[in-house]
mmCIF file of C-alpha atoms and ligand atoms in Angstrom:
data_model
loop_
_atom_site.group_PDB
_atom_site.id
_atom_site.type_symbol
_atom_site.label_atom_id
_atom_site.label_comp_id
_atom_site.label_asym_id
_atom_site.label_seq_id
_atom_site.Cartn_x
_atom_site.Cartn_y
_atom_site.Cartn_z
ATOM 1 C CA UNK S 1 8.285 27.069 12.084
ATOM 2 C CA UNK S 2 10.452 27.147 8.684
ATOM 3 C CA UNK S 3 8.709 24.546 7.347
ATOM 4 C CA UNK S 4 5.125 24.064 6.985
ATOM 5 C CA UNK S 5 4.605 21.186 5.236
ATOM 6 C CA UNK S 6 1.852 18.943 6.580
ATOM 7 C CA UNK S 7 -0.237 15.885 5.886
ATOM 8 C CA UNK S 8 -3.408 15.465 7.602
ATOM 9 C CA UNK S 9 -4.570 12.425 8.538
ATOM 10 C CA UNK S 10 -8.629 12.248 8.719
ATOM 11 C CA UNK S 11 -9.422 9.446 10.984
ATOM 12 C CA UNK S 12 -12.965 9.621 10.596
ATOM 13 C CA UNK S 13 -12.339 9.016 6.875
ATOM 14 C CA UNK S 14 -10.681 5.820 7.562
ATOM 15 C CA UNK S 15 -13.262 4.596 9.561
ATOM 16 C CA UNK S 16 -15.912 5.283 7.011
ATOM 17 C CA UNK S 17 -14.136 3.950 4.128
ATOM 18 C CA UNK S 18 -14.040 0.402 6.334
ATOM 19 C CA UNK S 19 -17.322 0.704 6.210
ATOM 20 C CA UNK S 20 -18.280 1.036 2.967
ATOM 21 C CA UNK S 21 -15.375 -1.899 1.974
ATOM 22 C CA UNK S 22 -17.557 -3.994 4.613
ATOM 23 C CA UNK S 23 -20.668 -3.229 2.443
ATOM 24 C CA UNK S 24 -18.955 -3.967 -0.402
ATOM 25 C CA UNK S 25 -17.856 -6.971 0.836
ATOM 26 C CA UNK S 26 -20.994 -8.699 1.962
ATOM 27 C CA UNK S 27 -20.102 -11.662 4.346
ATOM 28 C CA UNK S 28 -16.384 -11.727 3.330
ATOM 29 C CA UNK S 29 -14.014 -11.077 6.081
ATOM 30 C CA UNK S 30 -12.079 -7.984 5.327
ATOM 31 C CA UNK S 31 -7.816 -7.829 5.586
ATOM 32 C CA UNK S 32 -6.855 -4.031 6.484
ATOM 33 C CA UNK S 33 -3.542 -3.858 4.100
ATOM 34 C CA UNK S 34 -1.708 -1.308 6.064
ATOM 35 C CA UNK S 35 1.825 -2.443 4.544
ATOM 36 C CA UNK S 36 4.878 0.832 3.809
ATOM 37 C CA UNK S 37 3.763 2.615 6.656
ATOM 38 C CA UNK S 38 -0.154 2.331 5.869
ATOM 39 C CA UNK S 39 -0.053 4.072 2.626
ATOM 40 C CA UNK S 40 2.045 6.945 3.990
ATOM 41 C CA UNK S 41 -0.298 7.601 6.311
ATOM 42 C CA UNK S 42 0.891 5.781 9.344
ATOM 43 C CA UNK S 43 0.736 2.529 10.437
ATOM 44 C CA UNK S 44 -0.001 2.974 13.948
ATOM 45 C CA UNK S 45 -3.128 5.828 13.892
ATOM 46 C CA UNK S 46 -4.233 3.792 10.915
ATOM 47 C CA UNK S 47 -4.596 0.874 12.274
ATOM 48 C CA UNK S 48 -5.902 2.555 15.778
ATOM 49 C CA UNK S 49 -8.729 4.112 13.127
ATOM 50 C CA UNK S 50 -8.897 0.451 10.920
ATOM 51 C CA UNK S 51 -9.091 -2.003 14.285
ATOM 52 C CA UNK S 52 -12.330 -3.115 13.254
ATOM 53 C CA UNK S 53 -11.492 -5.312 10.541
ATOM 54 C CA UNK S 54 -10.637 -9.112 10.771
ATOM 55 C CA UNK S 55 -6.889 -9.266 9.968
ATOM 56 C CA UNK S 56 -4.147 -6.803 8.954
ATOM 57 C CA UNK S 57 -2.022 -7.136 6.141
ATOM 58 C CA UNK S 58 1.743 -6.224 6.407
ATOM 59 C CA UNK S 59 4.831 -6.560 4.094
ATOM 60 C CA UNK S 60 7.287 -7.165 6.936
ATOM 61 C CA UNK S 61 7.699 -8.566 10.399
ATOM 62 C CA UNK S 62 8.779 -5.484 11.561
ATOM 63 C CA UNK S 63 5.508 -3.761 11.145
ATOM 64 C CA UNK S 64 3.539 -6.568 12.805
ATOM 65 C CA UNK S 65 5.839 -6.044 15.552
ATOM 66 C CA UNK S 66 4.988 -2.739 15.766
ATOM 67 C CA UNK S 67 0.909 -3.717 15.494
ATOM 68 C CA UNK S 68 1.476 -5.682 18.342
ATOM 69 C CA UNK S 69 3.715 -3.065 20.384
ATOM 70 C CA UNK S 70 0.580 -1.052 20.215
ATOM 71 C CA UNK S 71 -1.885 -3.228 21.688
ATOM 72 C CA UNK S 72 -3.322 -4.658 18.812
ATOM 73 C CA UNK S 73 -4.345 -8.495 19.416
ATOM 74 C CA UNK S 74 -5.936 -8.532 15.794
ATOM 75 C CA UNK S 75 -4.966 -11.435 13.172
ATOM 76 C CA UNK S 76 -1.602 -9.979 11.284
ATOM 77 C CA UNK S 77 -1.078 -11.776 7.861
ATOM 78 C CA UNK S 78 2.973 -10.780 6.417
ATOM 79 C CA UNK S 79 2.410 -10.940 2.906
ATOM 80 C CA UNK S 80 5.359 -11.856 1.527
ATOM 81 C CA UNK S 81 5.925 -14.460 4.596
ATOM 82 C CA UNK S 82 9.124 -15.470 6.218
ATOM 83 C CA UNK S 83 12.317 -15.028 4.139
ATOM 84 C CA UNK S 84 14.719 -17.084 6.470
ATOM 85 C CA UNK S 85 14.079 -19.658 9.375
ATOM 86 C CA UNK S 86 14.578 -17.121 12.146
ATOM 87 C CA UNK S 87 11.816 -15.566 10.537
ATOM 88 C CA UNK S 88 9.312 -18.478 11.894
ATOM 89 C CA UNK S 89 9.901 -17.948 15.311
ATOM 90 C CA UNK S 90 9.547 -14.412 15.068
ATOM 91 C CA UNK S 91 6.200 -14.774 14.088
ATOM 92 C CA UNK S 92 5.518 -17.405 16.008
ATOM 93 C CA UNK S 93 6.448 -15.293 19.166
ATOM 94 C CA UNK S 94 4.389 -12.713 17.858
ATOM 95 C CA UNK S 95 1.651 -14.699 16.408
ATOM 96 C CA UNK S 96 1.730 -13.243 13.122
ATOM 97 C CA UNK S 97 0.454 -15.375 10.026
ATOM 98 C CA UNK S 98 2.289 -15.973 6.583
ATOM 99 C CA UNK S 99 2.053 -15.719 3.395
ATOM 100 C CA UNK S 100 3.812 -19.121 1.758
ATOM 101 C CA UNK S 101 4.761 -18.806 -1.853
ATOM 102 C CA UNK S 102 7.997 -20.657 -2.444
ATOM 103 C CA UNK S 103 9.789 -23.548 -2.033
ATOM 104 C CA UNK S 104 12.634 -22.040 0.136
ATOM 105 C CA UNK S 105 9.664 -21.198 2.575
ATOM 106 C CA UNK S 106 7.804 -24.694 2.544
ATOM 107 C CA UNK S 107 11.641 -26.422 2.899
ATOM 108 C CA UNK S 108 11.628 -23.814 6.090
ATOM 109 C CA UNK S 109 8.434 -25.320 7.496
ATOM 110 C CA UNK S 110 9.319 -28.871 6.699
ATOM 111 C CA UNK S 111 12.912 -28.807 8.242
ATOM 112 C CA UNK S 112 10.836 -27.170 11.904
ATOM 113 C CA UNK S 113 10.786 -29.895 14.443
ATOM 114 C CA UNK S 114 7.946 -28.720 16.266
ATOM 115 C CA UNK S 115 6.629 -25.717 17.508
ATOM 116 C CA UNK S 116 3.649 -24.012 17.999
ATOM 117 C CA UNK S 117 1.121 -24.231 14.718
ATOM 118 C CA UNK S 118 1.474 -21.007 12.291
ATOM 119 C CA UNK S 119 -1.096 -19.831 10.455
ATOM 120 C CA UNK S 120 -0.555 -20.143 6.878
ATOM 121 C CA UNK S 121 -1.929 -18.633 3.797
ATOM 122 C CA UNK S 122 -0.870 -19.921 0.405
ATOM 123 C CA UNK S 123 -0.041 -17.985 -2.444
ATOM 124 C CA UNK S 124 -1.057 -19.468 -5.978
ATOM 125 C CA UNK S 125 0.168 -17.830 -8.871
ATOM 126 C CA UNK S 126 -2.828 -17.778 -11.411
ATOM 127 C CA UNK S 127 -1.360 -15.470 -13.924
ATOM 128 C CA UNK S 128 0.373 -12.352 -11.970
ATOM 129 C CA UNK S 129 3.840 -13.516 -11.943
ATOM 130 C CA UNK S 130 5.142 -12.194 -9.269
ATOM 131 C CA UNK S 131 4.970 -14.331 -5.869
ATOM 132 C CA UNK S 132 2.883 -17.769 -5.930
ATOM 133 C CA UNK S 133 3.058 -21.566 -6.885
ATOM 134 C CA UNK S 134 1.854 -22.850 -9.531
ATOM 135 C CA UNK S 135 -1.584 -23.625 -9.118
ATOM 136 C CA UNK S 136 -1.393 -27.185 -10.604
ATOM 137 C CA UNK S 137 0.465 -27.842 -7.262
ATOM 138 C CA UNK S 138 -2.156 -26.808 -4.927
ATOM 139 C CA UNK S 139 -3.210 -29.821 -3.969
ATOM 140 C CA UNK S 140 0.524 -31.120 -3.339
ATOM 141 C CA UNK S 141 1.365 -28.233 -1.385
ATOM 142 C CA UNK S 142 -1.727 -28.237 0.610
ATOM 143 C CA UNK S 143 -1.206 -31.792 1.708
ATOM 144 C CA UNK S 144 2.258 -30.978 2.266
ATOM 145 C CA UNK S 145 1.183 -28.434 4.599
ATOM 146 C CA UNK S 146 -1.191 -30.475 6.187
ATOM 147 C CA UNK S 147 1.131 -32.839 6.975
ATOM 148 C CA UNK S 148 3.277 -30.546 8.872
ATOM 149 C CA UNK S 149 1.948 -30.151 13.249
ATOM 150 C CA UNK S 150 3.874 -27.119 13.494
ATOM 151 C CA UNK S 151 1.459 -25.456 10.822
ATOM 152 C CA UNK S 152 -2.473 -24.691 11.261
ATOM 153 C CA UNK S 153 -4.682 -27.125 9.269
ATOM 154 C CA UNK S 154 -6.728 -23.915 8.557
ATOM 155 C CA UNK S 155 -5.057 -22.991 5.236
ATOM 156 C CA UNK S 156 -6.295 -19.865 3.470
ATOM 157 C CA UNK S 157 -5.619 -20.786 -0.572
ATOM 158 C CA UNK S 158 -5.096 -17.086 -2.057
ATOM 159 C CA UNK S 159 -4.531 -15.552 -4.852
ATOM 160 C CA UNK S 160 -3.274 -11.621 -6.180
ATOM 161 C CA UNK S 161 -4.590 -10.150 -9.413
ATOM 162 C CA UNK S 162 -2.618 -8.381 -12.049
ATOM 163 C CA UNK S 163 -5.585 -5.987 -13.517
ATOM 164 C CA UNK S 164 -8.915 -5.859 -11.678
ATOM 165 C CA UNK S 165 -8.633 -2.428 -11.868
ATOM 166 C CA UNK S 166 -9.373 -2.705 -15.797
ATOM 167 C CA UNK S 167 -13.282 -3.503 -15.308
ATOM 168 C CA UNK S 168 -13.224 -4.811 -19.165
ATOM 169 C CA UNK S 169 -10.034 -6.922 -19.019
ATOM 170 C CA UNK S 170 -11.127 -10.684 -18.551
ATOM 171 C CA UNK S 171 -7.892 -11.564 -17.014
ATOM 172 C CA UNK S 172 -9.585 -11.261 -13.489
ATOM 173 C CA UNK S 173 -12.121 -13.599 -14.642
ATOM 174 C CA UNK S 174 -9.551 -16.463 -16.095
ATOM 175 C CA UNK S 175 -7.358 -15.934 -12.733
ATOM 176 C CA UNK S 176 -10.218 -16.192 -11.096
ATOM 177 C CA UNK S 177 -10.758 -19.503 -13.046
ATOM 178 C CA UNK S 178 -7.862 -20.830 -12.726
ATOM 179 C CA UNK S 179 -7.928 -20.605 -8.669
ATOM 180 C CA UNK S 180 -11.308 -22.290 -8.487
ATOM 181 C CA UNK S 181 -10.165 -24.963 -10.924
ATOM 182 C CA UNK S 182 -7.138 -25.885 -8.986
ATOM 183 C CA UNK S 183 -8.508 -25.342 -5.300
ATOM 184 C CA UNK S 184 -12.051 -27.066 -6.143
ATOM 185 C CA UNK S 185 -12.860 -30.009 -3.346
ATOM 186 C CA UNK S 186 -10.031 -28.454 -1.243
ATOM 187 C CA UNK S 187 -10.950 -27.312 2.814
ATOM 188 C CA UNK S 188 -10.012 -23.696 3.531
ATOM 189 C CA UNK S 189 -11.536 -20.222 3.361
ATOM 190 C CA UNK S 190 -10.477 -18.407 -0.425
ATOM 191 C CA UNK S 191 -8.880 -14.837 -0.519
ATOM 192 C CA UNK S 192 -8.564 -13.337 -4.228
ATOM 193 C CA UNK S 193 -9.736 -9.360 -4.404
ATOM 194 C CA UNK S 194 -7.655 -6.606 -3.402
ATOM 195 C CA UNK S 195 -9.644 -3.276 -3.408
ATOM 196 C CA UNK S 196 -10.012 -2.982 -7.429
ATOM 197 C CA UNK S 197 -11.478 -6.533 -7.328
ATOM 198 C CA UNK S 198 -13.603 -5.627 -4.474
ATOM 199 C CA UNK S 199 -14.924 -3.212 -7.056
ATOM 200 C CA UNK S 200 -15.516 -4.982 -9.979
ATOM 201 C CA UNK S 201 -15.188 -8.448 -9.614
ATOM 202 C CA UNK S 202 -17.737 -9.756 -7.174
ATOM 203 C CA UNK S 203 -17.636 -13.220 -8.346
ATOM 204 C CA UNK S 204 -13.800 -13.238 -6.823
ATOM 205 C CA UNK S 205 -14.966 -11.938 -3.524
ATOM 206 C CA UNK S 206 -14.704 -15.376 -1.731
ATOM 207 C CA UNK S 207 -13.777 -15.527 2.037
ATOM 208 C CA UNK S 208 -11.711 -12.985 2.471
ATOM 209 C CA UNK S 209 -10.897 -9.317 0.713
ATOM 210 C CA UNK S 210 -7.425 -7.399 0.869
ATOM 211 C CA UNK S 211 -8.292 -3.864 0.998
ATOM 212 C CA UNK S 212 -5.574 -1.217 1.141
ATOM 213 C CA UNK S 213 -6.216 1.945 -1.155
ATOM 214 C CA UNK S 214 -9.723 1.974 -0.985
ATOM 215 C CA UNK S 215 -9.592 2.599 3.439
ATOM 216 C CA UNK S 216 -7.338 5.791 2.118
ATOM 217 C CA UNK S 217 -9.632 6.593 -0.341
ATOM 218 C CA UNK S 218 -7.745 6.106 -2.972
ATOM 219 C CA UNK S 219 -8.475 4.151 -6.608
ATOM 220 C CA UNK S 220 -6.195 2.689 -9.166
ATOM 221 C CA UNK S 221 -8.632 2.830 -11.929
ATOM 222 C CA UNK S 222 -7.965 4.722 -14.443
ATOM 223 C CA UNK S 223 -9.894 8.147 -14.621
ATOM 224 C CA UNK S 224 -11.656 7.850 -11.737
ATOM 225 C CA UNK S 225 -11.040 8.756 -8.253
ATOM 226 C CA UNK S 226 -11.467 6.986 -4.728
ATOM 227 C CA UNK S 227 -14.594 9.527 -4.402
ATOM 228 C CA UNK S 228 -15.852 8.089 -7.265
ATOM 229 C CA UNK S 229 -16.542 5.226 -5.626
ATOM 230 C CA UNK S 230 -17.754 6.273 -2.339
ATOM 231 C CA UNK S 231 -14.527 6.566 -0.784
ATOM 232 C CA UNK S 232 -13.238 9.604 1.526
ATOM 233 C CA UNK S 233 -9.346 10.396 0.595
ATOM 234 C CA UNK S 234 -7.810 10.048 4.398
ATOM 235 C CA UNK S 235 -5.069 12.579 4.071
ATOM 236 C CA UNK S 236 -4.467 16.281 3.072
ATOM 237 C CA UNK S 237 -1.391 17.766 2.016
ATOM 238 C CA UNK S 238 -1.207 21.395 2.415
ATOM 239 C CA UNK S 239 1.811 24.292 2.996
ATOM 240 C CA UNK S 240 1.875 27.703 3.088
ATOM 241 C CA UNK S 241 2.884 30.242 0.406
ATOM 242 C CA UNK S 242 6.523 31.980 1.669
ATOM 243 C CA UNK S 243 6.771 34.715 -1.542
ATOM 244 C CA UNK S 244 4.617 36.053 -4.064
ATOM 245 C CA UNK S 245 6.807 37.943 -6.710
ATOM 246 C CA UNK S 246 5.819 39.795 -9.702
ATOM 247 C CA UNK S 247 7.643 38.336 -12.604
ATOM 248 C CA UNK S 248 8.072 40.246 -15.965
ATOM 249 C CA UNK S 249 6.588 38.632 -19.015
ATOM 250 C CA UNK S 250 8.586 36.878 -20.911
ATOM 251 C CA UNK S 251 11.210 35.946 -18.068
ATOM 252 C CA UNK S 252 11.851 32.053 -17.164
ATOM 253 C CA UNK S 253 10.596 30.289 -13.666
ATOM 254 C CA UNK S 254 12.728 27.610 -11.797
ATOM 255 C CA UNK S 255 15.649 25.392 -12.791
ATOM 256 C CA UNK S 256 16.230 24.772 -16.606
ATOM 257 C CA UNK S 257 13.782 27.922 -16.957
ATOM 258 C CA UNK S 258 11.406 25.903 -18.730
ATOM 259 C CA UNK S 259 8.279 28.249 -18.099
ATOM 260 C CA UNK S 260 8.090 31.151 -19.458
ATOM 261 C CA UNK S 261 5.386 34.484 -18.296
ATOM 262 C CA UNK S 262 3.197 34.575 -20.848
ATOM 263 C CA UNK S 263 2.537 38.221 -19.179
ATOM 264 C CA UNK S 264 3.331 40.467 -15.934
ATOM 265 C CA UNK S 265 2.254 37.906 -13.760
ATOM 266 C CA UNK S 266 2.300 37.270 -9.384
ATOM 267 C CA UNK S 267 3.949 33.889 -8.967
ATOM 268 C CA UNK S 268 3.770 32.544 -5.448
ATOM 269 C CA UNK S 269 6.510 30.075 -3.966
ATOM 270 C CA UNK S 270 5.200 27.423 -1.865
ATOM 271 C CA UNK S 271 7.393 25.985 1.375
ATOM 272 C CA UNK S 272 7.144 21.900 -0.575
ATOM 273 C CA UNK S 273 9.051 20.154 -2.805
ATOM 274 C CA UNK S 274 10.283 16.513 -3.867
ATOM 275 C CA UNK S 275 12.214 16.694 -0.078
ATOM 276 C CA UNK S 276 8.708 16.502 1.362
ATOM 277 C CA UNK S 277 7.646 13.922 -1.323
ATOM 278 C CA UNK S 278 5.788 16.148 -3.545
ATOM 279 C CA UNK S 279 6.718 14.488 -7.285
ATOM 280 C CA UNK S 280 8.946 16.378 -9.046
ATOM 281 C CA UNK S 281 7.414 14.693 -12.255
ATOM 282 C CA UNK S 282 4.405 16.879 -11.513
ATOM 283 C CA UNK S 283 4.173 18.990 -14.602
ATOM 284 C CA UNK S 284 3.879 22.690 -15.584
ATOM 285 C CA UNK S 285 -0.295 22.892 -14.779
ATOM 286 C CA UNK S 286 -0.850 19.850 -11.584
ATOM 287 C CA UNK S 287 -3.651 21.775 -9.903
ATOM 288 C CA UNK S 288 -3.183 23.095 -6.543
ATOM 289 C CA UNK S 289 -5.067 25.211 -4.357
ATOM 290 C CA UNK S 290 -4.040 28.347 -2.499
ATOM 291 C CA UNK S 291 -6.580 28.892 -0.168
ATOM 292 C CA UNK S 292 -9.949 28.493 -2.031
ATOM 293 C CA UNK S 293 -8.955 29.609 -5.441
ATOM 294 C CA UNK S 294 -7.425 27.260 -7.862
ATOM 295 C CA UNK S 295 -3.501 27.781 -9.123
ATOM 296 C CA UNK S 296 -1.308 25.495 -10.764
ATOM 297 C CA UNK S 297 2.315 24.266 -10.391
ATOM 298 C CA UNK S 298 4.866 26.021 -13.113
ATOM 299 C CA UNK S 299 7.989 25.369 -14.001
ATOM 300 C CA UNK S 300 10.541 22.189 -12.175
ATOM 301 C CA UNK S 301 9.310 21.204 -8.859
ATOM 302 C CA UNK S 302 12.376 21.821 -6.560
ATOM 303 C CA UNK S 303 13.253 19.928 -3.506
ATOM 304 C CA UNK S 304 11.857 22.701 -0.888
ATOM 305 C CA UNK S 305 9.821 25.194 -3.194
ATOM 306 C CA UNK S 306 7.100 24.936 -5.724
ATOM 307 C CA UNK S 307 6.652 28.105 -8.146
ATOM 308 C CA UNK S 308 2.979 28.700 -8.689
ATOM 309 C CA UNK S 309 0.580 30.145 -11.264
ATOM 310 C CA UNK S 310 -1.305 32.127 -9.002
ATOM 311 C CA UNK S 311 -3.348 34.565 -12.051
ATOM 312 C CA UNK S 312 -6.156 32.823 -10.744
ATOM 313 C CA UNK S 313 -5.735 33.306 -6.926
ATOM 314 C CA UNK S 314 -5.274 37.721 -7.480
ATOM 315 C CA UNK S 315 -5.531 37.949 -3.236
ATOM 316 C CA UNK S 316 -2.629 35.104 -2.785
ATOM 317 C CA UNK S 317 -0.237 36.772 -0.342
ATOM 318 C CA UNK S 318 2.778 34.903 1.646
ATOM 319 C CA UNK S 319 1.695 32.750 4.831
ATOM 320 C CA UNK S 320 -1.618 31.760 2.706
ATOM 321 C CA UNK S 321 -2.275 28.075 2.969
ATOM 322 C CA UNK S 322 -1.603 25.946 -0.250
ATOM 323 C CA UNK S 323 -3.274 22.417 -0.983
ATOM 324 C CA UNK S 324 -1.651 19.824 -2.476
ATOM 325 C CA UNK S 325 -4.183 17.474 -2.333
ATOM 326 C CA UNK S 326 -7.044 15.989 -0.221
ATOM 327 C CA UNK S 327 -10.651 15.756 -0.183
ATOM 328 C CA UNK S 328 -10.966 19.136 -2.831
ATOM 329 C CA UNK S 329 -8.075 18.257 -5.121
ATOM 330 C CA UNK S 330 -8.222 14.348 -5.508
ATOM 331 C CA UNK S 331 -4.643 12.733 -5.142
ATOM 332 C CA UNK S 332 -5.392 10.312 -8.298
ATOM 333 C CA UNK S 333 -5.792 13.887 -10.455
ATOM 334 C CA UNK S 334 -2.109 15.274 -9.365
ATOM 335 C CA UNK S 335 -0.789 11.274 -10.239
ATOM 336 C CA UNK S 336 -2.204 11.210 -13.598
ATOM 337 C CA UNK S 337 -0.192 14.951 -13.895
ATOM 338 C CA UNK S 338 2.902 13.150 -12.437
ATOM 339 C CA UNK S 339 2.951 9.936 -14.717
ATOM 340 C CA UNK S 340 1.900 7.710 -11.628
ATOM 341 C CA UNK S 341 -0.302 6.212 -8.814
ATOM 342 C CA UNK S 342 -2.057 8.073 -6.083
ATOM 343 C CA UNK S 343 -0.625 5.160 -4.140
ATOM 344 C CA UNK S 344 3.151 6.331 -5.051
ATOM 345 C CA UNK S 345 1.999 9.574 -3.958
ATOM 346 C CA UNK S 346 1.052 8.699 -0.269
ATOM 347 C CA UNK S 347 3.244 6.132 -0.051
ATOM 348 C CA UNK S 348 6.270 9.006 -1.082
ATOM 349 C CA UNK S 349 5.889 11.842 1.462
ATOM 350 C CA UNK S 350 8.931 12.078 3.633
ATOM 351 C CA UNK S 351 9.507 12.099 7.355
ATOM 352 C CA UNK S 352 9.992 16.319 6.676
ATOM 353 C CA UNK S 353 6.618 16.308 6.733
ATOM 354 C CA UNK S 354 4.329 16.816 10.014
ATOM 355 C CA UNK S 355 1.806 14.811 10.790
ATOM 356 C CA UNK S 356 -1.516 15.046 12.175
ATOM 357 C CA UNK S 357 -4.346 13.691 12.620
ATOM 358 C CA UNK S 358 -8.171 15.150 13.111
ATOM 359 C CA UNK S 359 -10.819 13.330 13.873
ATOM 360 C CA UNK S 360 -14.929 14.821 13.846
HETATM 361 C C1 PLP J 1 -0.888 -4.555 -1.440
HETATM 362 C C2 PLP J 1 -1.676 -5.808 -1.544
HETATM 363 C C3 PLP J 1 -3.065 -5.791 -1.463
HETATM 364 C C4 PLP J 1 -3.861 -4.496 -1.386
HETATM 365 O O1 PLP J 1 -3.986 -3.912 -2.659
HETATM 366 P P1 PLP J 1 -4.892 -2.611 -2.853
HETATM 367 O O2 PLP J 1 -4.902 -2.336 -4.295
HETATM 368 O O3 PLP J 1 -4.226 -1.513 -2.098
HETATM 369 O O4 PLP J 1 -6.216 -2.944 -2.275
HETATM 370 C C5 PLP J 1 -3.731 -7.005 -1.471
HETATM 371 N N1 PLP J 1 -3.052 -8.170 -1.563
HETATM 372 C C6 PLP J 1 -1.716 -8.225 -1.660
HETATM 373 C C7 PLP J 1 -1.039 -9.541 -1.767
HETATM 374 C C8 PLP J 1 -0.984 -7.054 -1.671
HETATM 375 O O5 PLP J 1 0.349 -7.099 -1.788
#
């Protein structure tokens, strides 16, 4: 095999972290957000490992296509909901729910004759700015709804937050607010928390939580890691090293030489680069681990080969597995070296990659 590049998928992980969000989560049902391919880490073995919860949450209609290709019979909730009438009875047929936020969509609904009632979930905007009505209109718009046969009378009122992932920022708590204040009196089950309000906001858990990075094991809050919170990381990236050279102090590694020996030095070449989704933003020093002994990425990532500071790894020899990250080298660490998200990270390796899965 010329390429070794492969992300592990830990099954068992999965299925603990659903527990622990179910914990968390008291008596509110819990959405599995599985949307851009689960995370990375695949939307059908995911969801296989993740078919305990009460609904899945998707970006497209594609993907709850392909939820229901494999057997599942779960709730299916398209987040952004339909973009164009066709849209309707496409989920219809497939008996997906969605997501109303807009006008375009409710003039959708309201120029249906008939059909069979879709489930509908509607957005209020309570200080995210992105997707959502106003939430002075919620009333309106749920009557509107109401008033429609070929919709569900069970409306779920939601909301999305901007930054529950900063425990000290009140804007949860004054979104929050504002969704009580302009739902209060109104019939339907609440959703507000994704998995950073799940975490620090339990006075937004409501009805219903929308977990995605914490089932991968992954956290958004600054300086601290899924594991942090409990939370097994559900995938592995590892390669294998292909060259360990001795370099001359003082010579340059990689393109734009921008690292320089600071001695007679064994640099090993790893078989991943930004081809296989590894972030070429990672920076001279992003840990990495060849074998059991710590190294560290030097020089330009490359888009097959990563040049490694291997001084502390003196056995390193070629066909020696390297790490990326996983359950030893937490995926949030290498994103705070790369300027992003652990969810970027996941979400960015490349079909190059091989997949498995394993499963204790
Ligand atoms: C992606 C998404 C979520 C899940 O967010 P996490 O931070 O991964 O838990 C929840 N709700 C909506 C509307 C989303 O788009």
């Amino acid at each position: 095999m010329s390429r070794s590049a492969t992300a592990t998928i830990h099954l068992d992980a999965l299925r603990a972290n659903l527990a622990r969000v179910r914990a968390l989560a008291a008596d509110a049902k819990v959405m599995a957000v599985v949307k851009a391919d689960a995370y990375g880490h695949g939307l059908e073995r995911c969801a296989r490992a993740l078919s305990g919860a009460d609904a899945f949450g998707v970006a497209s209609i594609a993907d709850g296509l392909r939820l229901r290709a494999a057997g599942h019979r779960a709730r299916i909730v398209v987040l952004s909901g339909p973009d164009a009438a066709s849209d309707l009875a496409e989920m219809r047929r497939l008996h997906l729910e969605a997501v109303i936020h807009h006008d375009s969509q409710l003039a959708m609904l309201e120029r249906e004759n008939g059909g069979e009632p879709l489930r509908v979930w509607l957005n209020l905007d309570t200080g995210m700015h992105r997707l959502g009505f106003a939430p002075e209109r919620a009333r309106e718009l749920h009557a509107r709804l109401r008033a429609l046969p070929a919709v569900d009378p069970a409306i779920v009122l939601m909301t999305h937050f901007a930054s529950s992932d900063e425990f000290d920022n009140d804007l949860t708590a004054r979104q929050t607010q504002r969704f009580l204040d302009a739902t209060q009196g109104l019939p339907g089950e609440r959703a507000l928390s994704n998995s950073a309000g799940l975490l620090g906001w339990p006075a937004a858990r409501g009805d219903w939580v929308r977990v995605g990075g914490l089932l991968y094991g992954l956290s958004v809050a600054a300086g601290k890691t899924g594991a942090d919170f409990g939370f097994a990381p559900a995938m592995t990236l590892t390669t294998r090293l292909v060259a360990v050279n001795r370099i001359a102090r003082g010579e340059r590694v990689g393109y734009g030489a921008t690292w320089e020996c600071p001695e007679d030095m064994r640099i090993g070449v790893a078989a991943i680069g930004y081809g296989d989704g590894y972030p070429r933003s990672a920076r001279s020093g992003t840990p990495v681990r060849i074998g059991d002994a710590p190294a560290a990425v030097i020089g330009r990532v490359s888009m097959d080969l990563l040049a490694l500071d291997s001084r502390s790894a003196p056995h390193a020899k070629v066909g020696d597995v390297v790490t990326l990250w996983g359950p030893q080298l937490p995926t949030e660490v290498i994103a705070d070296h790369a300027g992003t998200i652990s969810y970027e990270l996941t979400c960015g390796v490349t079909r190059r990659v091989l997949f498995t899965e394993d499963d204790v």
